[in-house]
Short mmCIF file of C-alpha atoms in Angstrom, two decimals:
data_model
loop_
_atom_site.label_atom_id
_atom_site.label_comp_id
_atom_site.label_asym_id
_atom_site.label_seq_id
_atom_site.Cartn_x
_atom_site.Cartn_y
_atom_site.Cartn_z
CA UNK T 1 -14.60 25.35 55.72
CA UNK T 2 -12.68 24.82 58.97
CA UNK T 3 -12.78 21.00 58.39
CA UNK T 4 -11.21 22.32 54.12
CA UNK T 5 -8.28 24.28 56.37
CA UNK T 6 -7.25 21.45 58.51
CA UNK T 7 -4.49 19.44 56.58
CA UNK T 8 -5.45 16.41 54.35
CA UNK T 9 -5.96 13.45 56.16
CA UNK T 10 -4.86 10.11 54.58
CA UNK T 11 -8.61 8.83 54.06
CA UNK T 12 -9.81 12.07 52.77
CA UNK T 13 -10.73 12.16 49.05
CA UNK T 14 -8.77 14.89 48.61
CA UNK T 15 -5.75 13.54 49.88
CA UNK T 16 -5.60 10.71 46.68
CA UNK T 17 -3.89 11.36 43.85
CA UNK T 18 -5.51 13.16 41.32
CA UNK T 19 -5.93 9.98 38.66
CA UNK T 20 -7.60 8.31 41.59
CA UNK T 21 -9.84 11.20 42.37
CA UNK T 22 -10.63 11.02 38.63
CA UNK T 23 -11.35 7.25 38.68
CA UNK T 24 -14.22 8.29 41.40
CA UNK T 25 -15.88 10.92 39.72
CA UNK T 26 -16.18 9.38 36.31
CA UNK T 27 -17.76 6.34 38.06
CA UNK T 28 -20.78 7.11 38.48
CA UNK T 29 -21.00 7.96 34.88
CA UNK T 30 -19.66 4.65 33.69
CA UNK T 31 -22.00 2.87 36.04
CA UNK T 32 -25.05 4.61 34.61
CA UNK T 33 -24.10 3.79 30.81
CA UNK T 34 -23.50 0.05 31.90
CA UNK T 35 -26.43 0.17 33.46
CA UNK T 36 -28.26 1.55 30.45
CA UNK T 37 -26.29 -0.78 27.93
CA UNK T 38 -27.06 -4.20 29.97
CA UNK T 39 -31.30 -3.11 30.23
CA UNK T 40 -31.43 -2.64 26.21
CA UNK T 41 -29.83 -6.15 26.49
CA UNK T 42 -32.20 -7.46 28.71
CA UNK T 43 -34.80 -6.31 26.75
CA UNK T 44 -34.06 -7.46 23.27
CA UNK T 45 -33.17 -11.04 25.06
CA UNK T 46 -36.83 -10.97 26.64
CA UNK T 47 -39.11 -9.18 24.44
CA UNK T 48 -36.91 -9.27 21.20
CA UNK T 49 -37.79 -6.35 18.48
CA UNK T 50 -40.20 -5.27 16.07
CA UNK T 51 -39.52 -4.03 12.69
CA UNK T 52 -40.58 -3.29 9.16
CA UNK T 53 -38.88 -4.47 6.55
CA UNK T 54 -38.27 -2.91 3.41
CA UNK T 55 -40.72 -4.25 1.24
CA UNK T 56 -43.14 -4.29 3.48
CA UNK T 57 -44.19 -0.42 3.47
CA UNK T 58 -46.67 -1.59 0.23
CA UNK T 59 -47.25 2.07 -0.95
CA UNK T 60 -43.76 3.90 0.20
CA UNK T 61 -43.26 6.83 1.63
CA UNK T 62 -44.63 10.60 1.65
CA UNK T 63 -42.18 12.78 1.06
CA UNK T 64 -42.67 15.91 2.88
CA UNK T 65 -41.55 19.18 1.15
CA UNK T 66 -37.48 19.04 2.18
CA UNK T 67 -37.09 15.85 1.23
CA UNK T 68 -38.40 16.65 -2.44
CA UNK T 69 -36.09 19.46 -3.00
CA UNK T 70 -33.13 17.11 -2.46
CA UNK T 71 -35.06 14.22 -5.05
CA UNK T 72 -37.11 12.05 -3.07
CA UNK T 73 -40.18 11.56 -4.48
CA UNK T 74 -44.12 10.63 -3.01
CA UNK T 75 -44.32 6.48 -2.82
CA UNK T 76 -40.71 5.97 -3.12
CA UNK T 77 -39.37 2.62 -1.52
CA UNK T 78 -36.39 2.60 0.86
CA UNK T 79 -33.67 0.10 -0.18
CA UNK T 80 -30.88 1.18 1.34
CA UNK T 81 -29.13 4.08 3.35
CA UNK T 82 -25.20 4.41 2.57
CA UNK T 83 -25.49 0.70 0.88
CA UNK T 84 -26.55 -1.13 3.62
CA UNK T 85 -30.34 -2.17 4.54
CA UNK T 86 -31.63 -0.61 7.97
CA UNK T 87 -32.75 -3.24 10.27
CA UNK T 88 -36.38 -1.11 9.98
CA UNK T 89 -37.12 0.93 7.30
CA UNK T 90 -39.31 3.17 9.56
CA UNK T 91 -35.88 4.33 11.44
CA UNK T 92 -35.01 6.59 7.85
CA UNK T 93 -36.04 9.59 9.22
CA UNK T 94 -33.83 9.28 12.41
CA UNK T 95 -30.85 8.61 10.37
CA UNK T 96 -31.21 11.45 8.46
CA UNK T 97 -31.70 13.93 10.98
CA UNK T 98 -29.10 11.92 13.79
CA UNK T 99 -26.75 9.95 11.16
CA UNK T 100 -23.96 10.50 8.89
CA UNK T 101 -25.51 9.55 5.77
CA UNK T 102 -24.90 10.42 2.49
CA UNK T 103 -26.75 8.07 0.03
CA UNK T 104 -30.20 6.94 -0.04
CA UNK T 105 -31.16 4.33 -2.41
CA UNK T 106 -34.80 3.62 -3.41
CA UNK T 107 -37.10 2.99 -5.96
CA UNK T 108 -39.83 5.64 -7.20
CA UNK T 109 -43.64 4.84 -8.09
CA UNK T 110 -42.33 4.76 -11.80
CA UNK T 111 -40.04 1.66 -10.87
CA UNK T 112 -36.69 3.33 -11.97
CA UNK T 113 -33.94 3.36 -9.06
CA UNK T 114 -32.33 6.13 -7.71
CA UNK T 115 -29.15 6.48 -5.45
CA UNK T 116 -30.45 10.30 -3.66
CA UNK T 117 -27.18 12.34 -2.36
CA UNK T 118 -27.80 13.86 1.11
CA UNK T 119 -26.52 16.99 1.89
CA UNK T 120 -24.13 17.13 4.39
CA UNK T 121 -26.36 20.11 6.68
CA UNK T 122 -29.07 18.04 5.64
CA UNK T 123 -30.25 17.40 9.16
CA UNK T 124 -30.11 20.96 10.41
CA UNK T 125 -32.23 21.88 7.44
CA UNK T 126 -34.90 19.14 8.52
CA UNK T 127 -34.70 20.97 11.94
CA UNK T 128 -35.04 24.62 10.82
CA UNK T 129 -37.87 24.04 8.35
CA UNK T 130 -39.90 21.85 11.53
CA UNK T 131 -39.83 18.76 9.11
CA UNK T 132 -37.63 16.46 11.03
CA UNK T 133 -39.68 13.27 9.63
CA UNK T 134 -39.41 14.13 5.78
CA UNK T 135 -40.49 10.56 4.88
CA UNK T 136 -43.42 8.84 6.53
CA UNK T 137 -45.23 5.96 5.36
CA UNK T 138 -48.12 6.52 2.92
CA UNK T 139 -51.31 5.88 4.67
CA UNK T 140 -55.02 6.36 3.24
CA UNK T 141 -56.66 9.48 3.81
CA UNK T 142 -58.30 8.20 6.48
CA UNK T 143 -59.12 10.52 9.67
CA UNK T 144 -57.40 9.34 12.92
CA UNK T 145 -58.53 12.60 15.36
CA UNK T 146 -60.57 15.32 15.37
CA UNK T 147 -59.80 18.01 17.27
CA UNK T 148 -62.86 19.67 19.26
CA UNK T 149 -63.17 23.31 18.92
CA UNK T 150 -61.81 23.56 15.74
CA UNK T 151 -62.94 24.07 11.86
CA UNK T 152 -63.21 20.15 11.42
CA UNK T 153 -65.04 19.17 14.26
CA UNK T 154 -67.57 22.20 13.99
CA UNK T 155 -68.02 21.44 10.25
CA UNK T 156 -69.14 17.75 11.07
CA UNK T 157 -66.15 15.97 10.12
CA UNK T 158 -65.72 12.84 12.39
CA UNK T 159 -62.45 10.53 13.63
CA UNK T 160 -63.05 7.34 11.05
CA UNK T 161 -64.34 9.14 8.06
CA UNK T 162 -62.39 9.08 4.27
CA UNK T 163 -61.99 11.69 2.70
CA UNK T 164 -63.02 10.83 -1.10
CA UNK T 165 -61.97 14.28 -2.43
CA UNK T 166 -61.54 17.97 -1.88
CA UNK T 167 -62.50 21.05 -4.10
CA UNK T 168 -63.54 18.09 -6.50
CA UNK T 169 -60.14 17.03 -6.75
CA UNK T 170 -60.18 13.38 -5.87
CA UNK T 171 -57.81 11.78 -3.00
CA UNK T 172 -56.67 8.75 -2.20
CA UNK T 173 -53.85 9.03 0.22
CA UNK T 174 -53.58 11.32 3.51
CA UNK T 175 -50.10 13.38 1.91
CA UNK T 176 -52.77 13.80 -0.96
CA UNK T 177 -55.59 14.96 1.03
CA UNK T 178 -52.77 17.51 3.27
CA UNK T 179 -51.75 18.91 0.19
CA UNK T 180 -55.35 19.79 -1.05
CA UNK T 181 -55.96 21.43 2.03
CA UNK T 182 -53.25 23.26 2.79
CA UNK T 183 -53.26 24.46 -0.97
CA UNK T 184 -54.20 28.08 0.30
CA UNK T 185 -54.90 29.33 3.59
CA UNK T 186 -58.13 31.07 4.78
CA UNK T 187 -59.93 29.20 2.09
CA UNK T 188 -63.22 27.33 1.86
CA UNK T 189 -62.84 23.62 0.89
CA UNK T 190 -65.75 21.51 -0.20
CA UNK T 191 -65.12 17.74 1.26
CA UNK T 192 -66.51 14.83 0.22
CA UNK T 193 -65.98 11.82 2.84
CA UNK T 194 -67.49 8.27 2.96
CA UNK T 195 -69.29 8.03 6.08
CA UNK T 196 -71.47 4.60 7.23
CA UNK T 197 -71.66 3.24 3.45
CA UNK T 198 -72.55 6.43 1.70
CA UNK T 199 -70.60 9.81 0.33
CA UNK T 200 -71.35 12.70 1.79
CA UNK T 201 -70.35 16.74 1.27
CA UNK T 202 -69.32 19.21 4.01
CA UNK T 203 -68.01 22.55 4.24
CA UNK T 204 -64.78 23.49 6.20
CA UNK T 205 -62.39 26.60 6.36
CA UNK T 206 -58.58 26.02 7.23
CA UNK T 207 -56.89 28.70 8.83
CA UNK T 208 -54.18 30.92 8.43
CA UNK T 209 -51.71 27.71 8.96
CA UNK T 210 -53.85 26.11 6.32
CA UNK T 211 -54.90 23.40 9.02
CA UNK T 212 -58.61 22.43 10.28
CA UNK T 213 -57.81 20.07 13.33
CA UNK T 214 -57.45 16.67 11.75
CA UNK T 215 -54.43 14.07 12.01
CA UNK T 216 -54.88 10.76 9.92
CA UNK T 217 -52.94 8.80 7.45
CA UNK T 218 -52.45 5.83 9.95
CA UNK T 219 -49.90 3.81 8.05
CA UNK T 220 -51.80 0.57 9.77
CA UNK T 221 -53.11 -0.66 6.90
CA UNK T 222 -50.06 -0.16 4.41
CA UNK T 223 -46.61 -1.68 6.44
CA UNK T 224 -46.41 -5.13 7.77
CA UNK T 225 -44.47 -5.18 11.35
CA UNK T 226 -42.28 -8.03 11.79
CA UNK T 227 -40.80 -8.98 14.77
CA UNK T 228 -37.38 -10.85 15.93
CA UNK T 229 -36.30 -12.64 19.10
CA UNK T 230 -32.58 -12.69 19.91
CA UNK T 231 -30.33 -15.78 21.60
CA UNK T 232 -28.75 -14.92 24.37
CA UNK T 233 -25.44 -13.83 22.55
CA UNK T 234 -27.48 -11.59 20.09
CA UNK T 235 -29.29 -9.59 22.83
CA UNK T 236 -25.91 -8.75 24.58
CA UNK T 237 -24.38 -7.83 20.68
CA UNK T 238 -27.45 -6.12 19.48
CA UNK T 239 -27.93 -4.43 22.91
CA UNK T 240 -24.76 -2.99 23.28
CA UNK T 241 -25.27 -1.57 19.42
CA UNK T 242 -28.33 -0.63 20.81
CA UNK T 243 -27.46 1.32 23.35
CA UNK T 244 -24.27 3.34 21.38
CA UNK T 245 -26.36 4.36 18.99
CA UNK T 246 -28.68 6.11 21.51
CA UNK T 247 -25.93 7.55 23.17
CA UNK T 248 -24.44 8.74 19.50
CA UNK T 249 -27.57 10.00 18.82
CA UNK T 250 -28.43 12.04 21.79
CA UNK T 251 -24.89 13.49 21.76
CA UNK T 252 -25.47 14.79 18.19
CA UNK T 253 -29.37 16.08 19.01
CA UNK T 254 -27.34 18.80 21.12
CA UNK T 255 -26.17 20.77 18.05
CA UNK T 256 -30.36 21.32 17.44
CA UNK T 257 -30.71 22.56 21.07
CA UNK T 258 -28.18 25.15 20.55
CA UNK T 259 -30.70 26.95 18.06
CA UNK T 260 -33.65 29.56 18.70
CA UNK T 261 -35.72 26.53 17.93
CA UNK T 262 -33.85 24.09 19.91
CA UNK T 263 -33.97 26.43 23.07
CA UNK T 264 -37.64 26.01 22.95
CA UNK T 265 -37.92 22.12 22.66
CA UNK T 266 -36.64 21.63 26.21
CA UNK T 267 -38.07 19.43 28.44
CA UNK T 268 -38.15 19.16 32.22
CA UNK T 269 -39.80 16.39 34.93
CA UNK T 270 -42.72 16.98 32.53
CA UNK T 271 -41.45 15.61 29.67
CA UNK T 272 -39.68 12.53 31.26
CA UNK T 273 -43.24 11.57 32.46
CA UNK T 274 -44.60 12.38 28.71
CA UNK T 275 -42.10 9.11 27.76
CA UNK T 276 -44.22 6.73 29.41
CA UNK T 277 -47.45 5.17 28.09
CA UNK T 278 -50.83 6.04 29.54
CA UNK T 279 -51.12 2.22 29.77
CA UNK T 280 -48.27 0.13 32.00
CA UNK T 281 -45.92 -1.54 29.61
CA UNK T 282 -42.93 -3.62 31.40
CA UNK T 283 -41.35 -3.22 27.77
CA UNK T 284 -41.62 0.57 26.95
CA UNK T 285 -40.72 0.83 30.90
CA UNK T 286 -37.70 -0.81 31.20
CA UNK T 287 -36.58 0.78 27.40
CA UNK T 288 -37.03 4.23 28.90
CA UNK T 289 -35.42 3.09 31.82
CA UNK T 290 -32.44 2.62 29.72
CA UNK T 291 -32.68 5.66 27.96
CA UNK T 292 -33.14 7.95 30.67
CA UNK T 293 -29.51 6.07 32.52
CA UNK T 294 -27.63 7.17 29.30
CA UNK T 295 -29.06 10.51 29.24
CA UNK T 296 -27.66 11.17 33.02
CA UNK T 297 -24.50 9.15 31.92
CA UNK T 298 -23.83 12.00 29.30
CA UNK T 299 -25.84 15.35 31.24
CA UNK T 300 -23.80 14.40 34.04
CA UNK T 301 -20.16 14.39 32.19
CA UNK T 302 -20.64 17.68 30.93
CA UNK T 303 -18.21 20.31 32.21
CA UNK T 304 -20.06 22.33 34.13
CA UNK T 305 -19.26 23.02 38.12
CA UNK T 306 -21.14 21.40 40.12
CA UNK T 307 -21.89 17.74 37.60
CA UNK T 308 -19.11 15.29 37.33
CA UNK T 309 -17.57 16.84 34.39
CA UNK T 310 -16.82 20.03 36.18
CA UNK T 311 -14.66 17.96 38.98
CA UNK T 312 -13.26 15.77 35.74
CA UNK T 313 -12.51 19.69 34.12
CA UNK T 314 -10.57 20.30 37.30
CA UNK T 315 -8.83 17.37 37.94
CA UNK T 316 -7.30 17.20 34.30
CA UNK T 317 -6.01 20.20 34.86
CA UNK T 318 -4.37 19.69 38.38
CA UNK T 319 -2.88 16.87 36.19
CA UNK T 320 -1.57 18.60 33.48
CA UNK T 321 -0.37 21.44 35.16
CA UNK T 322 0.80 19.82 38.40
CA UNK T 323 -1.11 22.45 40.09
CA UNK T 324 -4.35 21.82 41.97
CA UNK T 325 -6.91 24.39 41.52
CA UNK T 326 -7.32 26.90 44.47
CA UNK T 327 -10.16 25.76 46.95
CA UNK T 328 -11.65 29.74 46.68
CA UNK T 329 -11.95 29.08 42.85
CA UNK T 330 -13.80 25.92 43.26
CA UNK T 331 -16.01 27.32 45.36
CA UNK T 332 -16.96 30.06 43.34
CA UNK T 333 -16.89 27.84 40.24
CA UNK T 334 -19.30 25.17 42.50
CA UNK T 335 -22.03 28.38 43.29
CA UNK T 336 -22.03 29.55 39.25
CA UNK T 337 -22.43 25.91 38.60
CA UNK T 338 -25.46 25.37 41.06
CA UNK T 339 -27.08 28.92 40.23
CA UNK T 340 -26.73 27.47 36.33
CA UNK T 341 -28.27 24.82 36.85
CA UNK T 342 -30.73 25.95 38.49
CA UNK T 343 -31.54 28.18 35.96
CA UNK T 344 -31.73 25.92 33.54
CA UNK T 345 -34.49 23.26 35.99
CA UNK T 346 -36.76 26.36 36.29
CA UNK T 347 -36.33 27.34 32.73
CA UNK T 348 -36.93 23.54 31.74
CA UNK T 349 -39.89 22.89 33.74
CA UNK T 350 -41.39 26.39 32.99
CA UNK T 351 -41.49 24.90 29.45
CA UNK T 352 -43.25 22.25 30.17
CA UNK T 353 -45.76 24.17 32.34
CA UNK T 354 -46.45 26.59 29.27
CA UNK T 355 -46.86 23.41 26.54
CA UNK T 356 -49.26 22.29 29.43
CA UNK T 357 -51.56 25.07 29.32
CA UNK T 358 -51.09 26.49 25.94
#
């Protein structure tokens, strides 16, 4: 405070002019989306990309309930998304709940073609009705995990087994199997899996959720992955599209945290660690690397006292009005600023620590 009182001394910071100031406290922000653009870069040039192509989902996609009421049908084939091809067809769910698109075209089981309007709230209805993948690949009904403790596992149902039919209806794919037992809750269901060469029945109960503690439908066995390296000059174009895409989309994810929903899906240290593998992958490292540089790029610009974008607030407005802002308001500003975020670590984190234990 005393040092604040003394006049400003010609190598102070805040003797510079305010559009220098403002040059030094959006760097660090630019440096941390450079940084984030050249790793995707780096990446692409060393371990190129994978993808899936659009004829190589062989049985199409699931539709899950939302998508249906719009048109989309079970086994429909993606050709397009606003008349262009994605460069993987496995990234349709993302644009619909991230992008601005408005046509879909594809092909149903039947072979006819459809072009499917998207609403424009289509997204936030995704979000609100917790389907925020509405098409997923169609994969055999196939069990991938049970879950211990629950109706599944105590009925005898084991990770590996195919489910042949249910209630004597017969199945063949894992969207057909989730439908059959989610057809009503609290109710018995009389499955018939194919276990070690031979058919066999058991007895299992869903709950009130209609679920029994199974995942499967592993789409393994019904998309091809491709893969493609990039030249030197294609890893620093496809990097940089790369890398303003995840920025685009993270900037539009924030109109589904500002929902009751939304307010719960917050993540703290906990979830940053949830991002890496169990297993060390220089790949998935270096790509989360990237995506966590972007994230403080854009958390940091936001205009609240105390982050960058509070001193960027200020500054635009000591150069707009010609009037710097009093040091007793930037204090005070700089204390609401530290208490908020504060708030917001412990309230973070707490998250986490409840998802943890419950």
């Amino acid at each position: 405070k005393e040092q604040m009182a003394q006049p400003a001394q010609p190598w102070e910071f805040r003797s510079k002019p305010a559009w220098q100031r403002l040059i030094i406290m959006i760097g660090g922000v630019v440096v941390n989306l450079i940084l984030g653009f050249l790793i995707y870069m780096m990446v692409l040039g060393v371990w190129g990309r994978d993808y899936v192509n659009q004829g190589d989902v062989s049985h199409g996609f699931s539709a899950a309930p939302v998508a249906k009421d719009i048109g989309f049908q079970d086994g429909d084939k993606i050709q397009s998304v606003n008349g262009e091809e994605l460069f993987s067809v496995l990234d349709i769910s993302r644009h619909l709940l991230m992008r601005d698109v408005n046509t879909v075209e594809v092909v149903h089981q039947d072979g006819s073609e459809e072009a499917i309007s998207i609403p424009e709230d289509f997204g936030m209805t995704m979000w609100k009705n917790g389907q925020e993948v509405p098409l997923t690949p169609v994969g055999f009904a196939t069990l991938d995990s049970v879950l211990p403790n629950r109706a599944a596992s105590a009925a005898g149902l084991l990770k590996g087994d195919s489910i042949l039919s249910i209630n004597g209806n017969p199945v063949q794919y894992w969207h057909e199997a989730k439908a059959e037992i989610q057809k009503v809750f609290n109710s018995n269901l009389l499955m018939k899996v194919y276990r070690n060469n031979e058919a066999i029945y058991l007895a299992v109960r869903n709950d009130s959720l209609g679920k029994i503690g199974v995942s499967g439908g592993s789409p393994a066995k019904t998309i091809s992955v491709s893969h493609k390296d990039f030249s030197f000059s294609e890893a620093i174009s496809e990097g940089f599209s790369y890398g303003y895409w995840t920025l685009h989309d993270y900037v539009v994810q924030f109109k589904y945290v500002f929902t009751k929903k939304g307010a719960t899906q917050i993540g703290g240290f906990g979830a940053i660690g949830n991002l890496f593998p169990a297993a060390w992958d220089w790949n998935q490292f270096w790509m989360n690397t990237a995506l966590i540089s972007i994230i403080l790029a854009f958390m940091n610009l936001l205009p609240i006292p105390a982050l960058d974008g509070g001193h960027v607030l200020f500054l635009l407005w000591e150069m707009l009005t010609g009037r710097a802002v009093s040091q007793k308001v930037l204090e005070r500003a700089q204390t609401v600023g530290m208490l908020l975020l504060l708030a917001l670590l412990l309230y973070a984190n707490g998250l986490d620590v409840i998802k943890g234990f419950f």
